[in-house]
Coordinates of C-alpha atoms in Angstrom, one line a residue:
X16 CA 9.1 -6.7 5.7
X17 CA 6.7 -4.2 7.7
X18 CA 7.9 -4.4 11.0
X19 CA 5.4 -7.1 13.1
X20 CA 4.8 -8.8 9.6
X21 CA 2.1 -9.0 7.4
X22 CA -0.6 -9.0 9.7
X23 CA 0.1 -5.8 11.3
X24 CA 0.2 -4.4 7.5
X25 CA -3.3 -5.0 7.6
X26 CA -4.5 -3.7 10.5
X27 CA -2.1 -0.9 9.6
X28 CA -4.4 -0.2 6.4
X29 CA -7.5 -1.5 7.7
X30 CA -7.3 1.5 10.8
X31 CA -6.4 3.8 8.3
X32 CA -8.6 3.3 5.4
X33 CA -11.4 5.8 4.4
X34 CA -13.8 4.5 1.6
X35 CA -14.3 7.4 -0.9
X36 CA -18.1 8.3 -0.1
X37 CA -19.2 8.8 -3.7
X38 CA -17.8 5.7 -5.5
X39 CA -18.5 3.5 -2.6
X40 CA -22.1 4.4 -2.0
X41 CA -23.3 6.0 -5.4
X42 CA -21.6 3.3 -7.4
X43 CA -21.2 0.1 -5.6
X44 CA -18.1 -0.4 -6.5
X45 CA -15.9 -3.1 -4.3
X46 CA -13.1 -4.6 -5.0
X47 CA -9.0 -4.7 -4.4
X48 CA -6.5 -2.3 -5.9
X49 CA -3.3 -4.0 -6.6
X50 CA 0.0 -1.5 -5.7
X51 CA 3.2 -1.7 -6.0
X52 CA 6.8 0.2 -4.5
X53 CA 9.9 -0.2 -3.4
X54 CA 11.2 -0.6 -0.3
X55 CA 14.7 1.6 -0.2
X56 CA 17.6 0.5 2.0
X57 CA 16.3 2.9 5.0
X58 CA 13.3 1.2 5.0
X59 CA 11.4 4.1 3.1
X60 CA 8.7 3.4 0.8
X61 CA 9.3 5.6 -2.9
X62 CA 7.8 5.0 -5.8
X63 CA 4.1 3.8 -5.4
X64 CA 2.5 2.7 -8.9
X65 CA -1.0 1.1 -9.5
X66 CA -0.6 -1.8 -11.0
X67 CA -4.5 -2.5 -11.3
X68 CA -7.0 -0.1 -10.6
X69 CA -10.6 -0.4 -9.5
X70 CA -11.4 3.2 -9.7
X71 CA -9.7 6.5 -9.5
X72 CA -11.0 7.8 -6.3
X73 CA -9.8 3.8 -4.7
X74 CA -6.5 4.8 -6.4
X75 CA -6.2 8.1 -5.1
X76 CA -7.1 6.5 -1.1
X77 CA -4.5 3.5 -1.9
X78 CA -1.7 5.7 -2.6
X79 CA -2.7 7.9 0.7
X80 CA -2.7 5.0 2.5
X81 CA 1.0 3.7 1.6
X82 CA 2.4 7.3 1.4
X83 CA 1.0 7.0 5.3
X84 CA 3.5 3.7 6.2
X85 CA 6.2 3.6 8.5
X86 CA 9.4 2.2 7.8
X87 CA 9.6 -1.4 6.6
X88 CA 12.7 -3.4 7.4
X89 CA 15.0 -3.5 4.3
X90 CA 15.7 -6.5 2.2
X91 CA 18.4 -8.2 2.4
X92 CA 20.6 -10.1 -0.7
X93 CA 23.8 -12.1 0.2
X94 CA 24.1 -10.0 3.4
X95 CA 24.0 -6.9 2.1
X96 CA 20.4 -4.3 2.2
X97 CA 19.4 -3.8 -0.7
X98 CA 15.9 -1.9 -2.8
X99 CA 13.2 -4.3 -2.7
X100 CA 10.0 -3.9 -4.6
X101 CA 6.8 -5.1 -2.5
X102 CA 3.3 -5.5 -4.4
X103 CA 0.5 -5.1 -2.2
X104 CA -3.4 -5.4 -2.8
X105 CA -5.4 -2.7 -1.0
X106 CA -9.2 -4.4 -0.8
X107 CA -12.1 -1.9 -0.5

């Protein structure tokens, strides 16, 4: 879990979020990006994947953004942290 939920996930991408001039404007492309990574058992995000793109420069600013994330607090299974994967849409 990001730390203060998923609500402050938002606002954690929303504040950092910079629409790629060209496809945004030029092409009127909107949409969501749909990632996915794992949360390791410090709390460190590895692994980031696209799991469905919307366009390679939205790609490019959605990985950024989750390469830019704090520590989450691990998951837990039977009492012990484990890797968790998390799949997040990034909405542009």
């Amino acid at each position: 879990q990001f730390p203060g939920g998923d609500g402050e996930l938002l606002n954690f991408i929303t504040k950092n979020k910079r629409y790629p001039v060209v496809s945004c404007y030029e092409n009127s492309i909107s949409g969501k990006v749909i990632c996915q990574f794992v949360v390791e058992k410090d709390g460190s995000i590895s692994d980031i994947s696209i799991i469905r793109s919307l366009d390679p420069a939205y790609d490019k600013e959605a990985i950024r953004i989750l390469k830019l994330l704090p520590k989450f607090i691990p998951g837990k299974q039977n009492g012990r942290v484990v890797r968790a994967y998390y799949t997040f849409p990034v909405s542009f």
